[in-house]
Coordinates of C-alpha atoms and ligand atoms in Angstrom, one line a residue:
X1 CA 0.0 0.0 0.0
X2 CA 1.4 3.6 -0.8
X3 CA 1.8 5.9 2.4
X4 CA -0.3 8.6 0.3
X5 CA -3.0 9.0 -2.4
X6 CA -3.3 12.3 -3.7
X7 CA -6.4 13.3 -6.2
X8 CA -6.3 11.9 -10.0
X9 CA -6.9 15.0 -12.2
X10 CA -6.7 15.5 -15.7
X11 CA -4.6 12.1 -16.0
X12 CA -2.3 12.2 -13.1
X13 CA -2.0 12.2 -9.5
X14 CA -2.5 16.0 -8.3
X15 CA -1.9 16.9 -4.4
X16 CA -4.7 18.5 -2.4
X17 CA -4.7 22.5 -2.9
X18 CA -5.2 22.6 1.2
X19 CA -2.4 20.2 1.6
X20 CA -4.4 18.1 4.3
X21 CA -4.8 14.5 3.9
X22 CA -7.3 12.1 6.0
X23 CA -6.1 8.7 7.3
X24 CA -8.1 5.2 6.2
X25 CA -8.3 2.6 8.7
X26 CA -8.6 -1.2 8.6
X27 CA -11.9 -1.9 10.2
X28 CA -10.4 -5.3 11.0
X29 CA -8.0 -4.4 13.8
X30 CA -8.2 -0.4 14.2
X31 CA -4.8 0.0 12.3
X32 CA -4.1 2.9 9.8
X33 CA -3.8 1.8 6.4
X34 CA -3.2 4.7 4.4
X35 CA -3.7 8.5 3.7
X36 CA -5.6 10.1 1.2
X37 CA -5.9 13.6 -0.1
X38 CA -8.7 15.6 2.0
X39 CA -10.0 17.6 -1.2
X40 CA -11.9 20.7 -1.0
X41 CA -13.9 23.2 -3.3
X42 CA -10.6 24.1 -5.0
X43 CA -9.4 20.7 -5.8
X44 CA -13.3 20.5 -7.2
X45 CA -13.1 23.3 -9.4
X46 CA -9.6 21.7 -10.8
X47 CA -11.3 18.6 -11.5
X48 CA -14.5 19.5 -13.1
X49 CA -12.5 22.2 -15.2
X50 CA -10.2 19.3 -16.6
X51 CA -13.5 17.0 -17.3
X52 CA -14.9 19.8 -18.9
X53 CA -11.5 20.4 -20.8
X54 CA -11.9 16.5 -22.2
X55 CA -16.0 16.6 -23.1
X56 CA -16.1 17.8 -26.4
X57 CA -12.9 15.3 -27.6
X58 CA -14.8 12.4 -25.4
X59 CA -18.3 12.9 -27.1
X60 CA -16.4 12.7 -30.4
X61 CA -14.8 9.0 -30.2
X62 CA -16.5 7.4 -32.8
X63 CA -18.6 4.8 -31.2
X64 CA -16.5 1.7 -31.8
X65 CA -13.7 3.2 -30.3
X66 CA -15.5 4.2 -27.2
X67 CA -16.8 0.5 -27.1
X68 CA -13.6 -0.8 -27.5
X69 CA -11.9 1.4 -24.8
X70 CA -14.6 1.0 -22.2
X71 CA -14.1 -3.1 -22.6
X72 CA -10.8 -2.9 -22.2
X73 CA -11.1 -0.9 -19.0
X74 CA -12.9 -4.1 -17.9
X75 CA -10.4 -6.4 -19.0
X76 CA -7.6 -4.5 -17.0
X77 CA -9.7 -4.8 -14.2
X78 CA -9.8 -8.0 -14.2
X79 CA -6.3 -8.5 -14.9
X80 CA -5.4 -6.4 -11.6
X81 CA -7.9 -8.5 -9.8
X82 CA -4.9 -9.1 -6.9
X83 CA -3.7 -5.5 -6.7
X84 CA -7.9 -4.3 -6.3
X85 CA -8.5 -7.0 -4.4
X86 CA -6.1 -6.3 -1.8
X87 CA -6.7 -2.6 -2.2
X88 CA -10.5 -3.2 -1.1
X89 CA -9.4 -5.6 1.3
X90 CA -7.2 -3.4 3.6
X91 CA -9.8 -0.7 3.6
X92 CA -13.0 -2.5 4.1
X93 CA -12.5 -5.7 5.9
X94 CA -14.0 -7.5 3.3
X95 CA -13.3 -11.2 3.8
X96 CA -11.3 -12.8 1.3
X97 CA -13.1 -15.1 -0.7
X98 CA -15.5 -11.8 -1.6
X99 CA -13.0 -9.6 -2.7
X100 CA -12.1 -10.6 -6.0
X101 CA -15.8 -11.4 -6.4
X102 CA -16.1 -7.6 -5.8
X103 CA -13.4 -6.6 -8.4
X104 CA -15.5 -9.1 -11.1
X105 CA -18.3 -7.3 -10.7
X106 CA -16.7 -4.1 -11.4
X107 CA -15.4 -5.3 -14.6
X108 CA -18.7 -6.8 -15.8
X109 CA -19.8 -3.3 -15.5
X110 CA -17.3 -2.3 -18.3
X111 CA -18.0 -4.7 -20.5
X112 CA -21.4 -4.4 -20.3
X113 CA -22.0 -0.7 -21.0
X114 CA -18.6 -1.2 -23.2
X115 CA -21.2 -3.4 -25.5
X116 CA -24.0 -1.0 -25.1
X117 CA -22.4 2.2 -26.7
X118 CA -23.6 0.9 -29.9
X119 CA -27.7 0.9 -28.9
X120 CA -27.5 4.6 -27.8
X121 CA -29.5 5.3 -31.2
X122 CA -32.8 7.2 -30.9
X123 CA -35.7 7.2 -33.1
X124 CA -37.4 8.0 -36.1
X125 CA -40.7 10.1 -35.2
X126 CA -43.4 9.0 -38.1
X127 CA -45.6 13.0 -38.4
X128 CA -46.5 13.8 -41.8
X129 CA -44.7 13.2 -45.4
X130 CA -43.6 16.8 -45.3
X131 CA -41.2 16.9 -42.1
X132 CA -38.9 14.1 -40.9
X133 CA -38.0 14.2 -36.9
X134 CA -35.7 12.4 -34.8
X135 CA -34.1 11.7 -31.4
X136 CA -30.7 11.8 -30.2
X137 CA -29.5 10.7 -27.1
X138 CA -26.7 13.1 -26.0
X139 CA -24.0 13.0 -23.4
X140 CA -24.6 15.6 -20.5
X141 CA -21.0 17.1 -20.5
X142 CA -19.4 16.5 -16.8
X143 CA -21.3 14.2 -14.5
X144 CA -20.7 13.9 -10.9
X145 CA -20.3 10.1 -9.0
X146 CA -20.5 10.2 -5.7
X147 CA -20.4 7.0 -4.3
X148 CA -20.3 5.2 -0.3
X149 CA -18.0 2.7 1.3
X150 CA -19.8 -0.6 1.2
X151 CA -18.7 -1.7 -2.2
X152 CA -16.3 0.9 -3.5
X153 CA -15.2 -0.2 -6.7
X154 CA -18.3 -1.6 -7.2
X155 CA -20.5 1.6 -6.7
X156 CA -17.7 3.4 -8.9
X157 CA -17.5 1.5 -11.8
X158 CA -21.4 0.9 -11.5
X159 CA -21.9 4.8 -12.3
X160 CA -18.6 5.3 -14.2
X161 CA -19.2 2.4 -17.0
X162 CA -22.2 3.9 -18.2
X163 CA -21.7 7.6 -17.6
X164 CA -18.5 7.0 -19.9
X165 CA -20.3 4.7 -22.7
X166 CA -22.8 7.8 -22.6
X167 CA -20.0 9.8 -23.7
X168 CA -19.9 12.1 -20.3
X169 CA -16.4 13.0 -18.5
X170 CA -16.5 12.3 -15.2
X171 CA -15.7 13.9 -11.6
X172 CA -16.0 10.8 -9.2
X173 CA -15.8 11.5 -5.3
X174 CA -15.8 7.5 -3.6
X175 CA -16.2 7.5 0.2
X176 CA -13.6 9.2 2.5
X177 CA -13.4 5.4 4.1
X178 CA -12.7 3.7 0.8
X179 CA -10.8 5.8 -1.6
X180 CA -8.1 3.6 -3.0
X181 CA -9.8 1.8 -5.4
X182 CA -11.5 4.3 -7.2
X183 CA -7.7 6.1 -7.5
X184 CA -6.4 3.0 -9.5
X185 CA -9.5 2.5 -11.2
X186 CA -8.8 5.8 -12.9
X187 CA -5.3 4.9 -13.2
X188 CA -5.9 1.4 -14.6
X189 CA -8.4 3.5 -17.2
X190 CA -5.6 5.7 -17.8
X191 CA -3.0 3.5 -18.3
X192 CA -5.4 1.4 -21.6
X193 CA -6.1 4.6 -22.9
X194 CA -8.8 6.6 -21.3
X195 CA -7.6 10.3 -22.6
X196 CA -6.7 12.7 -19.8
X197 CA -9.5 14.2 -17.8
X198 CA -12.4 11.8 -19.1
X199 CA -12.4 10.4 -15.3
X200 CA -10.9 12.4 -12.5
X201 CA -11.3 11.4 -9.2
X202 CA -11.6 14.2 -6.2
X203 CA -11.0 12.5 -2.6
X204 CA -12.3 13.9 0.7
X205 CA -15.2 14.4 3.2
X206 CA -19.1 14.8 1.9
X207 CA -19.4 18.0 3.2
X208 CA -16.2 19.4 1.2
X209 CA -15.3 17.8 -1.7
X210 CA -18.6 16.2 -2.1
X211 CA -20.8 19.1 -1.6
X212 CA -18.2 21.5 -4.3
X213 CA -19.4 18.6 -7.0
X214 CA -22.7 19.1 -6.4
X215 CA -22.3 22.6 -6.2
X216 CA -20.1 23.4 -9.6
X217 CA -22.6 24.9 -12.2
X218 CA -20.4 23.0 -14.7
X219 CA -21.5 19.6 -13.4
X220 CA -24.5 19.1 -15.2
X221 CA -25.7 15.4 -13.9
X222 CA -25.2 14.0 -11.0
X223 CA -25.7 9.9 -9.5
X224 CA -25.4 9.6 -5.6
X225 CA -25.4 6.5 -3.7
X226 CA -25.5 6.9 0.4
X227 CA -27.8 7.6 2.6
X228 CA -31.2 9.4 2.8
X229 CA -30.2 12.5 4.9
X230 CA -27.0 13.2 2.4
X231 CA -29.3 12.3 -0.3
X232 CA -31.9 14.7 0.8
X233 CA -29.4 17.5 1.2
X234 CA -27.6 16.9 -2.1
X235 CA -31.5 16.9 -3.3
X236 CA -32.0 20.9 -2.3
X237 CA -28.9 21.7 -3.7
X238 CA -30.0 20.2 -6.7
X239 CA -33.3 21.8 -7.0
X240 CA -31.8 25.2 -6.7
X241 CA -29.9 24.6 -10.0
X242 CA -31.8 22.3 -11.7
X243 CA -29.5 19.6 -11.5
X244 CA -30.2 16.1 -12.7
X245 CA -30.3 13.2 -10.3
X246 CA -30.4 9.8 -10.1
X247 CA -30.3 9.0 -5.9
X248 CA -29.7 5.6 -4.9
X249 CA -30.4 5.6 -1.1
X250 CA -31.2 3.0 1.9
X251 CA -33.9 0.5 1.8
X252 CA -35.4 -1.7 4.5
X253 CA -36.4 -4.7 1.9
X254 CA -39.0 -7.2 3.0
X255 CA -38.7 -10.4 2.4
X256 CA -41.9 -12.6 2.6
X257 CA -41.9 -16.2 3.2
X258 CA -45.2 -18.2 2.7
X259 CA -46.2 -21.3 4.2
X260 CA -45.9 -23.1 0.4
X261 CA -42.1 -22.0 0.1
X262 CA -39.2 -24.8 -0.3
X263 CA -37.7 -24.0 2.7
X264 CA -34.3 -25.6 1.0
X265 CA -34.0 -22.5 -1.0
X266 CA -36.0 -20.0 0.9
X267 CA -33.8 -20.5 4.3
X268 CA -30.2 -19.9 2.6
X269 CA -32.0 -17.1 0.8
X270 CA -33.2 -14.7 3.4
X271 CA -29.9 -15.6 5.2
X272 CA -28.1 -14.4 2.4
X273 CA -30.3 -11.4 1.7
X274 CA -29.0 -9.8 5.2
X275 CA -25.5 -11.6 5.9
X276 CA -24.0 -10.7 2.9
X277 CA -21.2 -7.5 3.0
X278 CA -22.3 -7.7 6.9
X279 CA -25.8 -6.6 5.6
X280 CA -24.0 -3.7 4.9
X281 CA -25.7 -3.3 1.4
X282 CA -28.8 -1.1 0.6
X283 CA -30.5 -3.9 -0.7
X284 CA -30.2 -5.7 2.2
X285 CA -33.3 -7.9 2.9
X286 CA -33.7 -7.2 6.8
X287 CA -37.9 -7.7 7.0
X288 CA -38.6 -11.2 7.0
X289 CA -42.4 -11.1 6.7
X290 CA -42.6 -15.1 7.6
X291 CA -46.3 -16.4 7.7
X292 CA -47.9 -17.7 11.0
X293 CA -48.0 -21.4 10.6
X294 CA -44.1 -21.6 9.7
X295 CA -42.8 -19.0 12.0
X296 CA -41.0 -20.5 14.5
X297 CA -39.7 -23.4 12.1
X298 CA -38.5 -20.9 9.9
X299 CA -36.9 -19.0 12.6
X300 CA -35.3 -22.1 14.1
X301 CA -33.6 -23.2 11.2
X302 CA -32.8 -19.7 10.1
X303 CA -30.7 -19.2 13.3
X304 CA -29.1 -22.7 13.1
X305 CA -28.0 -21.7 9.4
X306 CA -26.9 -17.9 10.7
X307 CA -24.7 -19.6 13.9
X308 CA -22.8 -21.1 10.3
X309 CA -21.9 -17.6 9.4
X310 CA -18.6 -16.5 11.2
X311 CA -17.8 -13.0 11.4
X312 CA -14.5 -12.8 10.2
X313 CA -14.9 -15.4 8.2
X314 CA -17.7 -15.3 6.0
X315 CA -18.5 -11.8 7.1
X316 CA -15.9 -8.6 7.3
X317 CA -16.7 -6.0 9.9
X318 CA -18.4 -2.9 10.4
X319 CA -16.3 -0.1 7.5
X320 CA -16.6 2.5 10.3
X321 CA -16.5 3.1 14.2
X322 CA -19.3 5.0 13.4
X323 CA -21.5 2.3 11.7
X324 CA -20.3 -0.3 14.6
X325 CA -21.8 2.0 16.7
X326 CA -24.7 2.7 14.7
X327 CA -25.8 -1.2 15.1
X328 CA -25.1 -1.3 18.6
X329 CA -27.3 1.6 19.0
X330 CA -30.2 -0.6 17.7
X331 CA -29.2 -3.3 19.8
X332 CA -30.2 -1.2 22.7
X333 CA -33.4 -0.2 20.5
X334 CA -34.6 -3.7 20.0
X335 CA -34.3 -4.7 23.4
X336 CA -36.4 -1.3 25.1
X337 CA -38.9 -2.0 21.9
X338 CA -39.2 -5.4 23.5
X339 CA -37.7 -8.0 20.5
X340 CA -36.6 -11.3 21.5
X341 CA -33.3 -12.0 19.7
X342 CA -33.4 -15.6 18.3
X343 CA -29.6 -15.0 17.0
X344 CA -27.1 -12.1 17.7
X345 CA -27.5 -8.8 19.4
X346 CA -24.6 -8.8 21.4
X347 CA -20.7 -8.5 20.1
X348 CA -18.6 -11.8 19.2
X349 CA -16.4 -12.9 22.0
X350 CA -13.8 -14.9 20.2
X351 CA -10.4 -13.1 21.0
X352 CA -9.2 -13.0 17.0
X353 CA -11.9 -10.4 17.0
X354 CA -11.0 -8.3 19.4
X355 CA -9.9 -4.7 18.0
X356 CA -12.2 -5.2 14.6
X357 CA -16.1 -3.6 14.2
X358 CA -17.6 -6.9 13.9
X359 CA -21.1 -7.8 14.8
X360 CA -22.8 -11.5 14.3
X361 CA -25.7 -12.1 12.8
X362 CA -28.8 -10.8 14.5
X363 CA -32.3 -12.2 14.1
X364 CA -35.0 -10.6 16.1
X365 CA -38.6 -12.2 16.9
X366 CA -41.6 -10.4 18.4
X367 CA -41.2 -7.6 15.6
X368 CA -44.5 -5.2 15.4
X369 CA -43.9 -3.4 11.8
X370 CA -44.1 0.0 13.4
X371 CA -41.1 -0.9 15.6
X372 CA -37.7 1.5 14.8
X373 CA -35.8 -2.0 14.1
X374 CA -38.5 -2.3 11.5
X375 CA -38.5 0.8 9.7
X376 CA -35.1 2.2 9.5
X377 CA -32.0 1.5 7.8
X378 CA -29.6 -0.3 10.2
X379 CA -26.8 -1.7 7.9
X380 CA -25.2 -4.8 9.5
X381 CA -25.9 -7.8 9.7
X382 CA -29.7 -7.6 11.7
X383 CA -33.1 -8.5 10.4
X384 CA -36.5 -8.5 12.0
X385 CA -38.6 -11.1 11.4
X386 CA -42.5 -10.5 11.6
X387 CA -45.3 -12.8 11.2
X388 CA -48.1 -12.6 9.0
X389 CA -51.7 -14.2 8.6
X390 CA -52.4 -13.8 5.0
X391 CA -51.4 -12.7 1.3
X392 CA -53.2 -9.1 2.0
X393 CA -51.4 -8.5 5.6
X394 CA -47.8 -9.7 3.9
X395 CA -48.6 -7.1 1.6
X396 CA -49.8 -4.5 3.9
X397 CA -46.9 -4.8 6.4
X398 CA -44.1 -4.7 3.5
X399 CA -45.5 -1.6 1.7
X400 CA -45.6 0.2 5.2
X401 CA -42.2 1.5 4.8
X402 CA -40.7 5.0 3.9
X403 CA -38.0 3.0 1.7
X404 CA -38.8 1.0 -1.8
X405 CA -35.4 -0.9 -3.0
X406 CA -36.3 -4.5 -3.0
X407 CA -38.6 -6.8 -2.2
X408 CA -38.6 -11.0 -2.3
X409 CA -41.1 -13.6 -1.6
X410 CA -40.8 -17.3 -1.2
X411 CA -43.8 -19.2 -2.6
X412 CA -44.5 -22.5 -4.8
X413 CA -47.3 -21.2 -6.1
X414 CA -46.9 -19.3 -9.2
X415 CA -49.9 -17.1 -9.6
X416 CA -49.4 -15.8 -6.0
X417 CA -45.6 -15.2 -6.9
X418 CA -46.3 -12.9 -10.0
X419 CA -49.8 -11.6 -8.2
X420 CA -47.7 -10.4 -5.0
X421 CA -44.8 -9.0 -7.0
X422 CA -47.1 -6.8 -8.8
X423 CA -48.2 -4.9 -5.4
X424 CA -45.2 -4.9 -3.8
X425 CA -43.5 -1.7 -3.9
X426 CA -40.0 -1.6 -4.7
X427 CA -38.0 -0.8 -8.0
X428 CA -36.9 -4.9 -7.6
X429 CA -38.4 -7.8 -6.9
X430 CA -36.7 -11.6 -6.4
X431 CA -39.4 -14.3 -6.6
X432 CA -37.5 -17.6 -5.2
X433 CA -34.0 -15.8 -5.3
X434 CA -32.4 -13.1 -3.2
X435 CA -29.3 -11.5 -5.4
X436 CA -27.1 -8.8 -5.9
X437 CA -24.2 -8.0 -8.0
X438 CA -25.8 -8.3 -11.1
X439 CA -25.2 -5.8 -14.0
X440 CA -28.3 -6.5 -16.4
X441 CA -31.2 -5.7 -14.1
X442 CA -32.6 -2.1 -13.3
X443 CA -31.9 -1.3 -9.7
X444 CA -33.4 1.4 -7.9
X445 CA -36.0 2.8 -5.6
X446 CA -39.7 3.6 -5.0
X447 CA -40.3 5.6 -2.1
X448 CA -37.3 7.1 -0.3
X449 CA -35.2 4.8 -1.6
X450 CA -34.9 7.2 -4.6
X451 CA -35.2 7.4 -8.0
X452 CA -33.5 7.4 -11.4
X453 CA -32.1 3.8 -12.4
X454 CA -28.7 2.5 -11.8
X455 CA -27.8 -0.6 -14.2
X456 CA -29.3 -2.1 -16.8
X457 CA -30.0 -0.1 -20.3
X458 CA -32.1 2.3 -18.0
X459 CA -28.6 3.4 -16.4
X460 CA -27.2 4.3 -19.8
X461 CA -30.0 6.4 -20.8
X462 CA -30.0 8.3 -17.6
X463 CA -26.4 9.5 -18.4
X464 CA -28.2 10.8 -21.7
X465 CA -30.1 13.7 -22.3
X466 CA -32.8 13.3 -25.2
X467 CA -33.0 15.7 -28.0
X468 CA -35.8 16.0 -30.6
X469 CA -34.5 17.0 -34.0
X470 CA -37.4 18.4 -36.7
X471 CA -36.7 18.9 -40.4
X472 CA -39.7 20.8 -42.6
X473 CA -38.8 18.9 -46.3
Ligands
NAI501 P1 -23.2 9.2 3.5 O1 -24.4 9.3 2.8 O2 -22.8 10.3 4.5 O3 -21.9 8.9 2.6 C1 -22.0 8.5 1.2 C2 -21.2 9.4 0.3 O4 -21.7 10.7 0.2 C3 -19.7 9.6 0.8 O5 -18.9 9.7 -0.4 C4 -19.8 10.9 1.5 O6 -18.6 11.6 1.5 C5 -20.8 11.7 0.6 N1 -21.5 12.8 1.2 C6 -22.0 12.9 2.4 N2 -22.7 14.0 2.6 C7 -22.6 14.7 1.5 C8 -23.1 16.0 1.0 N3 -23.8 16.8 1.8 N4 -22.8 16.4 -0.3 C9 -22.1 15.6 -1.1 N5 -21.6 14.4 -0.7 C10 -21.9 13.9 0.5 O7 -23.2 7.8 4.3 P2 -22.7 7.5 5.8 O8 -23.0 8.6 6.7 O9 -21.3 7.1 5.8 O10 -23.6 6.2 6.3 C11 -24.8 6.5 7.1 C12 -25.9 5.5 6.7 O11 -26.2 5.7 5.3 C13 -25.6 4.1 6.8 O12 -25.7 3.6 8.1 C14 -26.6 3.5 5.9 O13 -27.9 3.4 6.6 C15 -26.7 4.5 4.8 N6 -25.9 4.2 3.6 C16 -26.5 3.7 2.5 C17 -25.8 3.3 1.4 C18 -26.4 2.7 0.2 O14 -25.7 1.9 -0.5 N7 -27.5 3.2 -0.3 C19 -24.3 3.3 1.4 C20 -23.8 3.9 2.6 C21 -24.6 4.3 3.7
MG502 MG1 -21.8 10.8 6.5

């Protein structure tokens, strides 16, 4: 690991204007890991001016060659799987089997949208023999990507695939916890080809660099993923300039479990839905809406299979002191609400642990929806678990919820599976599945959990602005 990381502007490494720097941490033990440049509005400024600098020669790489270059971003990706890897690793905790898992993903996003630059046609408008009209789909200019610490590289190269394949430059700003990746990413771009100033990357705190992106009047789109309150300030900024958004923010996904369910399948699936990253993951399903005459089955062998999940092992820790707190905070929570916990809710004892933000997984019974450990966003490893009499009350208790990500359900029977997706709502829903990482499928919120679309084709196009062309013949 270098000692330093300065900011990556206009295709090299460019020191912070203030001179300050901000030390990253391992959550695993509490030890420093590195230092990285604490940016401020100057360092902004520098970085959106060179993005702007690089637009108008970005927007005019003829489509092949954009395609070509954005795949090949992937493929060095996944050629510096260690390097990432172990980049991610030292910053996040992440165990190791899930790191280069993490650095895969990113790629995929490359290749992807590398592939899509070619369906960013628009139409052909059928009016009247006398006038021919048209769309275009056009690159915004300089687009902002701020992005949080659960999945760095991830979260970056989720926004910076398609925002590039749209033909945008980019000012990135990754998490103040988790900067490292994003730095080589930008490197590793630079290095196959990426021309200077198509992706700079401005380290620091939200409320400094952060806030100066969102700010600049020459950022003219910007994709946020964090939580509701920065969301919701980032949100007034950007209705004072009319700024474009896409806001990808928390969720408290329900999960329902019927009666009918293979239990095989639906058991290892809500488990993964809220273990996985430490349920450190937006998508997180932490309500499991479990109907009454399986309940305490469910939640038997639901704790036997999360007593299998060693923190440490299969789980890394909390990112931050702050978010170790944060759960521990709701441990207090759950017990004065009066939930039973059937797994968890106190800290690991095992010594190796000692020193690290790790927290087991937590399973609480005796839920009431309108319980604070059922409504808001806790991000670890902790779900709640409520029961439910019918089809309409599953229903009724997952829609009552500010947030909108996800939803799942566990049936056998098909006509309730697509019947009960329908009136769930959340931007996506699993039937008989509980994923993440994947690249192909729309992802974003209803509700609170925000709007715009991240992945998918949808993602391209909301790095687009459409134009309407009309010739009189
Ligand atoms: P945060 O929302 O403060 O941080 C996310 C990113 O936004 C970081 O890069 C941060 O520097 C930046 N940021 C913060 N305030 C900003 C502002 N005013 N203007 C511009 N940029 C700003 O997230 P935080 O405080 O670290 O986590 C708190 C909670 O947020 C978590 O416990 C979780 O509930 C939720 N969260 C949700 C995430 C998701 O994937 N949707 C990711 C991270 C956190
Ligand atoms: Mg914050």
């Amino acid at each position: 690991m270098r000692e330093q990381w300065e900011h990556f502007i206009a295709g090299k490494a460019v020191a912070p204007s203030g001179g300050q720097y901000l030390d990253s941490t391992n959550p695993t033990n509490g030890e420093h890991v590195t230092r990285i440049a604490a940016g401020d509005a100057a360092d902004a400024n520098a970085a959106v001016a060179a993005a702007k600098a690089a637009a108008a020669q970005w927007r005019a790489v003829p489509a092949m060659d954009r395609a070509r270059l954005i795949i090949d971003i992937g493929r060095a990706v996944r050629a510096n799987v260690d390097e990432l890897a172990e980049l991610e690793g030292l910053e996040t905790g992440k165990p190791a089997f899930q790191r280069p898992m993490e650095v895969e993903g990113s790629a995929r996003y490359f290749e992807f949208y590398g592939g899509l630059v070619h369906t960013l046609g628009g139409e052909t408008l059928v009016q009247d023999p006398s006038v021919h009209s048209y769309t275009v789909r056009e690159p915004f200019g300089v687009v902002g990507i701020i992005t949080p610490w659960n999945a760095p590289l991830n979260q970056a190269a989720r926004g910076i695939a398609p925002a590039l394949a749209a033909g945008n430059t980019i000012v990135a700003k990754p998490s103040e916890f988790t900067s490292t990746t994003t730095l080589r990413l930008a490197e590793i771009a630079s290095e196959v080809g990426l021309p200077d100033g198509v992706l700079n990357v401005v380290t620091g705190t939200g409320p400094e660099a952060g806030a100066a992106i969102v700010e600049h009047p020459e950022v003219r789109k910007l994709a946020f993923t964090g939580s509701l309150r920065a969301g919701k300030e980032i949100g007034q900024v950007a209705a004072d300039r009319i700024l474009p958004l896409t806001l990808e923010l928390g969720g408290k996904s329900p999960n329902l479990v019927f009666a009918d369910a293979d239990m095989s399948k639906a058991i290892p699936g809500a488990l993964r839905g809220f273990v996985g990253n430490a349920g450190q993951v937006c998508s997180a399903g932490t309500r499991l809406l479990v109907e009454k005459s399986v309940h305490d089955d469910f939640v038997a062998a639901l704790s036997q299979a999360a007593a299998g999940v060693k923190p440490g092992q299969m789980m890394g820790p909390m990112i931050t002191q702050a978010q170790y707190e944060k759960v521990q905070e709701y441990f207090a929570i759950a017990k004065d609400e009066g939930a039973v916990a059937a797994a968890g809710g106190t800290l690991p004892e095992e010594p190796e642990l000692e020193g690290g933000y790790f927290i087991p997984p937590t399973i609480y019974t005796g839920v009431r929806n309108d319980m604070r450990i059922a409504q808001e966003e806790i991000f670890g490893p902790v779900a709640s678990v409520i029961p439910f009499s019918d089809e309409e009350e599953a229903i009724a208790i997952a829609n009552d919820s500010q947030y909108g990500l996800v939803a799942g359900l566990w049936t056998q029977d098909i006509s309730r599976a697509h019947r009960v997706a329908a009136r769930l709502e959340a931007g996506q829903v699993f039937i008989n599945e509980w994923l993440s990482g994947t690249v192909e499928h729309p992802f974003g919120g209803y509700k609170q959990s925000g709007y715009g679309r991240e992945k998918g084709i949808e993602a391209l196009h909301h790095y687009t602005q459409l134009k309407s062309i009309t010739v009189r013949l």
